[in-house]
Every structure is written in structure tokens, then in C-alpha cells.
Tab-separated table of C-alpha atoms in Angstrom:
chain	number	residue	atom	x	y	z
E	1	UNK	CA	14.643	-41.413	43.229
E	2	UNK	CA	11.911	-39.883	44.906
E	3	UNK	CA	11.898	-36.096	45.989
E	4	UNK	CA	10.779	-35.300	49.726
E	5	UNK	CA	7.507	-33.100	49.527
E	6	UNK	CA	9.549	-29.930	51.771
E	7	UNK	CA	12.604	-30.493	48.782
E	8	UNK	CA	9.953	-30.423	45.683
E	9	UNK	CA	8.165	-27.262	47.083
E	10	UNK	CA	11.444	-25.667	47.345
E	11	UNK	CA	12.378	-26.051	43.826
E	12	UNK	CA	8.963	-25.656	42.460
E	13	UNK	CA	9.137	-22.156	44.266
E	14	UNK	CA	12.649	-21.472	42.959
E	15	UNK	CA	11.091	-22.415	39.368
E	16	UNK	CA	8.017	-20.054	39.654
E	17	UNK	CA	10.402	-17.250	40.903
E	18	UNK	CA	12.970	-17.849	37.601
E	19	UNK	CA	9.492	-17.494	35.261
E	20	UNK	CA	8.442	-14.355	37.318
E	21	UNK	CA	12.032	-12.699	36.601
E	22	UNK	CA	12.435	-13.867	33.335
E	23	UNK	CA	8.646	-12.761	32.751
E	24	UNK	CA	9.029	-9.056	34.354
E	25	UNK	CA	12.296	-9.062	32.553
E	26	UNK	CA	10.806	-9.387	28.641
E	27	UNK	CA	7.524	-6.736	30.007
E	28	UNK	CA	10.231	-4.256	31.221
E	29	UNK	CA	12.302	-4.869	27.919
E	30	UNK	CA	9.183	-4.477	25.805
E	31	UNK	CA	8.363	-1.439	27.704
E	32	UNK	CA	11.944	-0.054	27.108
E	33	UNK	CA	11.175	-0.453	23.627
E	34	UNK	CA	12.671	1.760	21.704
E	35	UNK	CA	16.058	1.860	22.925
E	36	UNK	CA	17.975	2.115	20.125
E	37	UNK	CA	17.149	3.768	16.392
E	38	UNK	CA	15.153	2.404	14.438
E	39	UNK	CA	15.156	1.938	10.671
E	40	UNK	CA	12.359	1.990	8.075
E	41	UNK	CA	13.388	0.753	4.669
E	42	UNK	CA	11.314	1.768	1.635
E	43	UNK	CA	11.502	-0.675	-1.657
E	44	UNK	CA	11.601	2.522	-3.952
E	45	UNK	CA	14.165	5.331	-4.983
E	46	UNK	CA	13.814	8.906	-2.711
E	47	UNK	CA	11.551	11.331	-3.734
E	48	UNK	CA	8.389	9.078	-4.652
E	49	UNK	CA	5.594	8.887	-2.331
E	50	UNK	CA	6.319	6.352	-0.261
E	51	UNK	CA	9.625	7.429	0.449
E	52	UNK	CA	8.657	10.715	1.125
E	53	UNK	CA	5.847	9.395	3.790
E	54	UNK	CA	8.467	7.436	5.239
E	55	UNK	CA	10.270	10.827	5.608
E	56	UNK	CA	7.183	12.501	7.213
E	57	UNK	CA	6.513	9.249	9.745
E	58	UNK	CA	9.980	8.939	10.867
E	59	UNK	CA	10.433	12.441	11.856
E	60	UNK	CA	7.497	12.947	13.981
E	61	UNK	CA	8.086	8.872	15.198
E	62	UNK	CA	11.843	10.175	16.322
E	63	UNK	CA	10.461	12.986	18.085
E	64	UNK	CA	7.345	10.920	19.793
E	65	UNK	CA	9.894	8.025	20.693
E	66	UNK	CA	12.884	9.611	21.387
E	67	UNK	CA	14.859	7.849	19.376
E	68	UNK	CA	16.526	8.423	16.269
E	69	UNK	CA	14.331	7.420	12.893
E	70	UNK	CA	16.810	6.437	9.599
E	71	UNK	CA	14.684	5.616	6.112
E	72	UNK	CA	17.048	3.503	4.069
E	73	UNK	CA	15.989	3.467	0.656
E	74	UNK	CA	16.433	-0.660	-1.136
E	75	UNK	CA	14.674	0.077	-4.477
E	76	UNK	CA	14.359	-3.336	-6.963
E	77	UNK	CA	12.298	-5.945	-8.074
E	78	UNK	CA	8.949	-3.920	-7.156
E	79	UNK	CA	9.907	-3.287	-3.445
E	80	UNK	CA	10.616	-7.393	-3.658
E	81	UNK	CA	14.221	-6.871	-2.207
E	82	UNK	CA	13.033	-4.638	0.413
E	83	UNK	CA	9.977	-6.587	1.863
E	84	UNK	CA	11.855	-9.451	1.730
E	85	UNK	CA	14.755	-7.615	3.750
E	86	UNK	CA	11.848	-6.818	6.296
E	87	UNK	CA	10.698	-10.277	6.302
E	88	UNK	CA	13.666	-11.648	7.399
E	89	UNK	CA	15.448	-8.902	9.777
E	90	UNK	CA	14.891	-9.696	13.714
E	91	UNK	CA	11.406	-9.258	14.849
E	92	UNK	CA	12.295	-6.653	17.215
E	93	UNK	CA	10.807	-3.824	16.429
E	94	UNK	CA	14.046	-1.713	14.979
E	95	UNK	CA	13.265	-2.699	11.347
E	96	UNK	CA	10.373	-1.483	9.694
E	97	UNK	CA	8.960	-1.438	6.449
E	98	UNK	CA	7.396	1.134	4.367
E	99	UNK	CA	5.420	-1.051	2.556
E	100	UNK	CA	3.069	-0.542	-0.191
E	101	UNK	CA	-0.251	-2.177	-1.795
E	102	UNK	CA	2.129	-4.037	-4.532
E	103	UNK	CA	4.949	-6.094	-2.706
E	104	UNK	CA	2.145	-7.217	-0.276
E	105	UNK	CA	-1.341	-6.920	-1.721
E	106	UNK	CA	-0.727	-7.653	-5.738
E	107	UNK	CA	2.757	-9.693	-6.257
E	108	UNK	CA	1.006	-12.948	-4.835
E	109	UNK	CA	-1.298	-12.844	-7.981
E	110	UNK	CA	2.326	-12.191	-10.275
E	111	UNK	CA	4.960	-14.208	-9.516
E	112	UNK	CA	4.701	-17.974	-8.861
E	113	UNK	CA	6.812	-17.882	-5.982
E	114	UNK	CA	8.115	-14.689	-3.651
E	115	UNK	CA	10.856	-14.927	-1.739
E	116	UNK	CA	8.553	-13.877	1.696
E	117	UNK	CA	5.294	-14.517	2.383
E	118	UNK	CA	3.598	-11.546	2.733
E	119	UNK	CA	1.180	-13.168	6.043
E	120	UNK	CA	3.298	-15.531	7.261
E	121	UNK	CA	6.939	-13.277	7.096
E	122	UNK	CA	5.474	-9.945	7.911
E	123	UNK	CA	2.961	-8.454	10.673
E	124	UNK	CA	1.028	-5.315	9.645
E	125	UNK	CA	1.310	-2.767	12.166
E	126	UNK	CA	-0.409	-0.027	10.953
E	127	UNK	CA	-2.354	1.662	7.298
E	128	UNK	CA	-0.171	5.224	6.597
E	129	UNK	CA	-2.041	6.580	3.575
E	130	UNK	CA	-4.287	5.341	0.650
E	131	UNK	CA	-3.932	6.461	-2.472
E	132	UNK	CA	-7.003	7.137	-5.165
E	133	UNK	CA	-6.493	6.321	-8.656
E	134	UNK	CA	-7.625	9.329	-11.366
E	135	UNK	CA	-8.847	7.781	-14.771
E	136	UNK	CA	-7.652	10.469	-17.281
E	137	UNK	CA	-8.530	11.069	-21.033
E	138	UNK	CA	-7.169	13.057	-23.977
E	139	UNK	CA	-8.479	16.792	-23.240
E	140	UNK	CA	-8.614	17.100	-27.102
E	141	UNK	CA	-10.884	13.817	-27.798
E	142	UNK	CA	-14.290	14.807	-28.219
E	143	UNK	CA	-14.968	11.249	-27.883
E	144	UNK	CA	-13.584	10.655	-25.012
E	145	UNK	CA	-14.989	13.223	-22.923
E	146	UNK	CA	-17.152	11.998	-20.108
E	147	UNK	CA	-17.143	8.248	-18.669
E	148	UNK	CA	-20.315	7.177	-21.004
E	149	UNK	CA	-18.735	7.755	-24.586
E	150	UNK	CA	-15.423	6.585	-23.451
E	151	UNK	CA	-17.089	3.162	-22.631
E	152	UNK	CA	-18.750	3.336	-25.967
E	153	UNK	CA	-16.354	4.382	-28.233
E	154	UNK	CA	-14.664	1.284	-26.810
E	155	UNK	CA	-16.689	-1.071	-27.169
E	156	UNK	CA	-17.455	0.794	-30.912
E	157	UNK	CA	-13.866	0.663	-31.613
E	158	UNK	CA	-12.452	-2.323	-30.120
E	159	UNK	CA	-9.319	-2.537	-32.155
E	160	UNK	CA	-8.125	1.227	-31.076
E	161	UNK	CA	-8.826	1.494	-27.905
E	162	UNK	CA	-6.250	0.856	-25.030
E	163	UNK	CA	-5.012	1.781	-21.544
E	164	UNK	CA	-1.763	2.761	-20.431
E	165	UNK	CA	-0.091	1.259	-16.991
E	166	UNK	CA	3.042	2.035	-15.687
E	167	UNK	CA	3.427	-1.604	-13.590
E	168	UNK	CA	1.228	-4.914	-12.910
E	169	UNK	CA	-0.654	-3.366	-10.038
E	170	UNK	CA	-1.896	-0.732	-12.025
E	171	UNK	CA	-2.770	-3.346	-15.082
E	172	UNK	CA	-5.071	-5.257	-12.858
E	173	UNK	CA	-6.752	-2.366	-11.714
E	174	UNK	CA	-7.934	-1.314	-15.538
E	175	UNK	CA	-8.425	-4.982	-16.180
E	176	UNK	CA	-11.162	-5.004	-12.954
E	177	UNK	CA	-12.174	-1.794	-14.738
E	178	UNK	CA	-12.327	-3.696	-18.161
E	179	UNK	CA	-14.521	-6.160	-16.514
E	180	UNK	CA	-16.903	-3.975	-14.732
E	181	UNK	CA	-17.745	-1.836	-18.043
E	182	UNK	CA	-17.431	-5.119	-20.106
E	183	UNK	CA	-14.956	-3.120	-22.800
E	184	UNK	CA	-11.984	-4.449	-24.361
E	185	UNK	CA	-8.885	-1.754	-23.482
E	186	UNK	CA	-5.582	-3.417	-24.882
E	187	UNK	CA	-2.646	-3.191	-22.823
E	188	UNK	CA	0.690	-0.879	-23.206
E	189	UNK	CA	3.193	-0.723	-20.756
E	190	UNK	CA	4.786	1.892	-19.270
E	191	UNK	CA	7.792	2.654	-16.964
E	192	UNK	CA	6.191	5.272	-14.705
E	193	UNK	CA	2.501	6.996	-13.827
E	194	UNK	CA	3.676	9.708	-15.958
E	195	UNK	CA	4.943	8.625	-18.491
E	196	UNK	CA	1.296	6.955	-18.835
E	197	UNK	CA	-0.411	10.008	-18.339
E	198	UNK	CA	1.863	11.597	-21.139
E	199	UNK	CA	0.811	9.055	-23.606
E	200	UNK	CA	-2.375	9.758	-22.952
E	201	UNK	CA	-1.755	13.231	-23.692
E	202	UNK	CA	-0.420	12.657	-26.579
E	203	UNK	CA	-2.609	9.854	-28.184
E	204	UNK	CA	-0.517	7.220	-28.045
E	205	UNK	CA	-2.846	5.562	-25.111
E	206	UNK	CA	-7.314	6.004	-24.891
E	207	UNK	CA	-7.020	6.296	-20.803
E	208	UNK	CA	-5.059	5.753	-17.982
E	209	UNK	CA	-5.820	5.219	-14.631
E	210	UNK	CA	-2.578	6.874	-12.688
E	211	UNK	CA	-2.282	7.776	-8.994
E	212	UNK	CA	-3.522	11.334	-8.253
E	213	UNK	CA	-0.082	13.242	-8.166
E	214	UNK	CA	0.987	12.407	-11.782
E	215	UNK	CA	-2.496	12.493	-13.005
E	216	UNK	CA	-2.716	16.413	-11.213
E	217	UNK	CA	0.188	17.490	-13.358
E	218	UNK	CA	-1.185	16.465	-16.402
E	219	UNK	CA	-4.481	18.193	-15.434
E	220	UNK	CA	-3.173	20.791	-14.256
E	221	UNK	CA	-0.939	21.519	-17.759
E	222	UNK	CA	-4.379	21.257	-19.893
E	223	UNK	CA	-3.368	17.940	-21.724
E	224	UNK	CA	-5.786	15.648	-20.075
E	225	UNK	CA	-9.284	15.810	-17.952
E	226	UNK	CA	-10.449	13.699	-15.473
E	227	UNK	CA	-13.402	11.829	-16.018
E	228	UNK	CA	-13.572	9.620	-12.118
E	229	UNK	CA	-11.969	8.791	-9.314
E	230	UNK	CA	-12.080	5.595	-7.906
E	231	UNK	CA	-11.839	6.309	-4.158
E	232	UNK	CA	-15.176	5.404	-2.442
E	233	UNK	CA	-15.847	9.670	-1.794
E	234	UNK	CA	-14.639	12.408	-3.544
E	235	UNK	CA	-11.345	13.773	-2.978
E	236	UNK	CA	-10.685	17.519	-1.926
E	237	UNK	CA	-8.224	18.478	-3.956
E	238	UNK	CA	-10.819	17.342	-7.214
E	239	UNK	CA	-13.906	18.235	-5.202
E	240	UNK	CA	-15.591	18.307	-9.185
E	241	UNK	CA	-14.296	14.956	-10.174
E	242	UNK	CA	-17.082	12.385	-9.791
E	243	UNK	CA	-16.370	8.636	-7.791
E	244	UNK	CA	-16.999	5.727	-10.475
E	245	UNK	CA	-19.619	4.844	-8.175
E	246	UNK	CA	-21.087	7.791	-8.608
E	247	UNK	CA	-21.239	7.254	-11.955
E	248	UNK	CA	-22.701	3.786	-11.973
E	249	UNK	CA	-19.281	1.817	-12.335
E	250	UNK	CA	-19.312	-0.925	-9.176
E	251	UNK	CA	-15.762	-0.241	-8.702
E	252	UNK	CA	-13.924	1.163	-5.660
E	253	UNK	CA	-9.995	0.655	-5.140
E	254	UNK	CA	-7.244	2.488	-3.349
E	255	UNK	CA	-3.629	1.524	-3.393
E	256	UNK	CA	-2.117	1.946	0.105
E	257	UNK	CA	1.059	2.604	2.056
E	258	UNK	CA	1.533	1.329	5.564
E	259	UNK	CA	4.178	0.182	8.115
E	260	UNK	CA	4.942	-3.711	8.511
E	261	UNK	CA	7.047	-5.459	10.878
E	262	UNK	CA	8.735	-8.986	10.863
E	263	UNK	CA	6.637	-11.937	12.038
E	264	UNK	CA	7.310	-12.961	15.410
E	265	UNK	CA	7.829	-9.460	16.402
E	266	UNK	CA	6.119	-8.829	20.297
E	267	UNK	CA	2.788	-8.028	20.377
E	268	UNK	CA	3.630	-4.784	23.126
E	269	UNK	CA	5.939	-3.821	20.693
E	270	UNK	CA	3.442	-3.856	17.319
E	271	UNK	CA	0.778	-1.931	19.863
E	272	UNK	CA	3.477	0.840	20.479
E	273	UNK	CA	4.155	1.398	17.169
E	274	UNK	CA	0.472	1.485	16.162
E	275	UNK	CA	-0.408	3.823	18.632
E	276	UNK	CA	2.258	6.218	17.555
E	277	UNK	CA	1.406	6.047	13.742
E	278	UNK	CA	-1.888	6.632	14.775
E	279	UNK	CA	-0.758	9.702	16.961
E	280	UNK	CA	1.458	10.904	14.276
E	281	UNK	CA	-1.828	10.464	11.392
E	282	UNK	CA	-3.822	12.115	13.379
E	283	UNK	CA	-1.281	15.295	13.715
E	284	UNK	CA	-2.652	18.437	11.890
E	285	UNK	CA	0.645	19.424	10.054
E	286	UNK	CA	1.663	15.801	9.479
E	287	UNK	CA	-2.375	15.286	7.479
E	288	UNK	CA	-1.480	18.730	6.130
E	289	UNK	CA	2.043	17.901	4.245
E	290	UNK	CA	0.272	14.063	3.320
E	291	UNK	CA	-2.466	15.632	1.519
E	292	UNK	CA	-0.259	18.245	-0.318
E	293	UNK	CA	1.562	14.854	-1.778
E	294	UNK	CA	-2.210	13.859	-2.863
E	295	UNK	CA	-1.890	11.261	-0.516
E	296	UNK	CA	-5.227	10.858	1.842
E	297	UNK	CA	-3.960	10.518	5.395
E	298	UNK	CA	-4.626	7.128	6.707
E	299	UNK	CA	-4.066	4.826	10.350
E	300	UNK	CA	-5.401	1.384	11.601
E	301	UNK	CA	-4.854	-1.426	13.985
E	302	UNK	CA	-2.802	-4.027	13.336
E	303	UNK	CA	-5.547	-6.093	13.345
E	304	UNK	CA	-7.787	-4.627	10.809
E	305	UNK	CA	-4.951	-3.933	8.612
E	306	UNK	CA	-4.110	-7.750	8.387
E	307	UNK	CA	-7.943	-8.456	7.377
E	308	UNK	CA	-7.850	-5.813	4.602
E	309	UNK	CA	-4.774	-7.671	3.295
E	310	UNK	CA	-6.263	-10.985	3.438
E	311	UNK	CA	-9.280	-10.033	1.585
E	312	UNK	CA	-7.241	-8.293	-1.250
E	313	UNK	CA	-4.849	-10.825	-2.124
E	314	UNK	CA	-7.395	-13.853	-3.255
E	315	UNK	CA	-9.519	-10.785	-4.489
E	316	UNK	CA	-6.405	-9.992	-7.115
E	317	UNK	CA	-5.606	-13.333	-7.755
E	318	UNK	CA	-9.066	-13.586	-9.183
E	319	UNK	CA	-8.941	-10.922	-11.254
E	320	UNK	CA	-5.489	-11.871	-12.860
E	321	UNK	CA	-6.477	-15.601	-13.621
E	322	UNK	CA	-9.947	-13.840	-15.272
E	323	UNK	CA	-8.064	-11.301	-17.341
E	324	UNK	CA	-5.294	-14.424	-18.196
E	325	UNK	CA	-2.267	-12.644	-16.381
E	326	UNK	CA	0.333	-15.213	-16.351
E	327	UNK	CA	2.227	-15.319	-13.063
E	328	UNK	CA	6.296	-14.629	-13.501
């Protein structure tokens, strides 16, 4: 059956009118966005850092987008259970994740397979905070006591040296360490940063590299000194505490915490919430209460945040086939 041209222009206008509406309609729900509270799960117990920065976001996030903000805590499997929570919740915008360097960055290099994809499942929205590692010594080892005769009494005393590391990310940091000072640190696990900052203290471990908040107590209690920091500048709060680079070691890391969406989620929707992290980062009290977790106050694009993450994960994966980490 053939259509008459006057009857074919008709419905060809009726279907370009349908788009239009259904068009304006998802640009006018999109700009609506959010209508509704909005959760941010966090894959860790309250009171650690990234569930207190989840704290800190959502309350000045509530108050920018009128809305309320609820953190729901799903701690397990190294933030495993929570990611993949994220990963599959509806990309709408209402379910965000407090995610940190591990679950996305580091757990493609451990397990064989991951219940989410951490680039195909999840769409970075937006870098939170980074985190600089503190490589602490015994306070009482004389031999210990500055970065050059710690790498040589290593590599002097290969059989009694070690590290301690309180989960896998933290292991493949020393073991890029290991590799950049060519020394031969033996392993001991740990359950928390502390706990491997208080072996250090002790004896029981050579080093540690911890995140800066455990590593400041033991510091700060005269157990253990500080011999680098492996952000790429000094840190404020240990203005006297020398980079790695600075002290000849090609190494720079930072573990990070930032805000992730589900895949598929709508682009307006990812730039609104970007835009507010970065109007919440940039917030003088909000940097204020970060840093006084020893957390350095961070934001991105989306964008930029999903090219960091692509260069870090085949990064890792190197490093833990080099050091002969077995994937679980």
C-alpha cells in the first residue's frame, strides 16, 4: 500500500513532535534531578576515612541539592559487596558510591574474577580526596634511621628485614617500593594500618608504609619516625618529612577516595554531581575538616578521573605479576 505524500507528511510531523516531547521530557527530568534522596554507600565500617568523607560530602551535597543525603555503610570483601551493589543499582543518579583506590584501582590485579567491572559497571564522577602513604621506622633503630641505611641494612640483612601491610593494596605498594630500591622486604600481614605501624614499633616489622592518620599517631606517641612520604609534594601537616622523590626514590603513589555512579547513568546527571563535589571540595570548612582527617582535599571531572583509573589498573597488574602475587 502506498501512502499519499499530504498522509506521510502528516505522520512524519506527528513522529517528529512525539521525539520532541519525549526529548524535552528526559532534559526536564534530568534537570529535575535530584528529586528524591539520594544514597551513598561506603564498602567499609563508620568511623574510617572514607566513611567519614562520605559524611562530610553528603552533608554539604544535601544542603547544595536540596535533597536529603543517607551514607549506608556495606562493609565486606574489601568494599567488593559494596561496589558491586553500586554497579548494579539503577543508573539514575540516587545511588552513589564512596569508592576507594582498592575495589576499583587494585582488586583487578587480585582476584581472577570480580563480580563488577570496575570500567564497564561503574562511571567515575568525581576524585574526593587522595591519600599519601608515610613510610615509618622503629624510632629506637639506629639503623634504621634515615631512608639510605634502611635500604642498606636491607639489602645487608636480607633474611631480617620485612614490611608490614595491613591489606593487598598496601602490599603492592612496598613491593613497587621493593623494586625501585632493589631490596628484598619479606612480607607480614596485618589486619589494620595500625596495627602495622604498632609492629613496627615494637620490632616485630623493619617498616611500614601506612596511610598518614595511623602513621601520625604512632609519630606522634614517640614509637616511630618518618623517614618519606610518597605524595608527589610535601604534606602540611609533616612540612619536615621529605617526598621519596626528594630523596632519589622514583616513586610517587596516592591512594584515593572518590564518588562513582552506575554505568549507563545520564551524562546531565554525572555533570551535576561533578559540579557539586567540586563546589563542595572547593568549600573552606569542608578542605578544613578533610585535612584534619589527613586526608588532602581532592575534585576532578568525570573524565579525567576515568583516565587516572585506566592507567592504574594495568600499572598494578604489572607490579603484582613482577612481585609473583597470585590472583584469588
Amino acid at each position: 500500500m502506498t501512502l499519499t505524500r499530504s498522509l506521510a507528511y502528516r505522520l512524519g510531523t506527528m513522529a517528529l513532535s512525539a521525539g520532541t516531547v519525549l526529548g524535552a521530557s528526559s532534559v526536564h527530568a534530568e534537570d529535575a534531578y535530584p528529586s528524591k534522596p539520594i544514597t551513598i554507600i561506603v564498602g567499609y565500617s563508620a568511623g574510617g576515612a572514607n566513611d567519614l568523607l562520605a559524611r562530610v560530602v553528603g552533608e554539604k551535597m544535601s544542603t547544595l541539592l536540596k535533597q536529603p543525603v543517607i551514607v549506608e555503610n556495606k562493609p565486606g570483601a574489601g568494599s567488593i559487596i559494596a561496589a558491586n551493589f553500586v554497579a548494579k543499582a539503577k543508573a539514575d543518579g540516587y545511588t552513589l558510591l564512596m569508592g576507594a583506590s582498592g575495589p576499583i584501582s587494585f582488586n583487578p590485579s587480585l582476584y581472577k574474577k570480580l563480580p563488577y567491572d570496575p570500567q564497564k559497571d561503574l562511571t567515575p564522577v568525581s576524585l574526593v580526596g587522595t591519600f599519601p602513604l608515610v613510610l615509618v621506622t622503629q624510632k629506637s633503630n639506629p639503623d634504621t634511621g634515615s631512608l639510605p641505611t634502611l635500604i642498606a641494612y636491607a639489602k645487608d640483612h636480607p633474611g631480617k628485614s620485612n614490611y608490614s601491610a595491613s591489606s593487598a593494596s598496601f602490599q603492592l605498594i612496598t613491593e613497587l617500593f621493593k623494586r625501585r630500591t632493589q631490596t628484598a622486604f619479606e612480607y607480614i600481614p596485618y589486619k589494620s594500618s595500625y596495627e602495622s605501624v604498632m609492629a613496627v614499633s615494637t620490632g616485630d616489622a623493619t617498616m611500614t608504609l601506612a596511610d598518614s592518620s595511623p602513621a601520625m599517631q604512632g609519630i606522634s606517641s614517640g614509637r616511630v619516625r618518618a623517614l618519606a612520604v610518597t605524595s608527589p609534594q610535601r604534606i602540611s601537616y609533616m612540612a619536615d618529612t621529605p617526598t621519596l622523590k626528594e630523596l632519589g626514590i622514583d616513586m610517587t603513589v596516592e591512594l584515593w577516595s572518590g564518588l562513582f555512579v552506575p554505568a549507563g547513568t545520564p551524562p546531565a546527571v554525572v555533570g551535576k554531581l561533578e559540579e557539586t563535589v567540586k563546589t563542595i571540595m572547593d568549600d573552606g570548612d569542608v578542605r578544613k575538616r578533610v585535612e584534619g582527617m589527613s586526608i588532602t582535599p581532592a575534585s576532578s571531572t568525570s573524565r579525567d578521573f576515568a583516565q587516572r583509573i585506566a592507567q592504574e589498573i594495568p600499572f598494578w597488574k604489572k607490579i603484582a605479576q613482577d612481585a609473583g602475587i597470585q590472583p584469588n
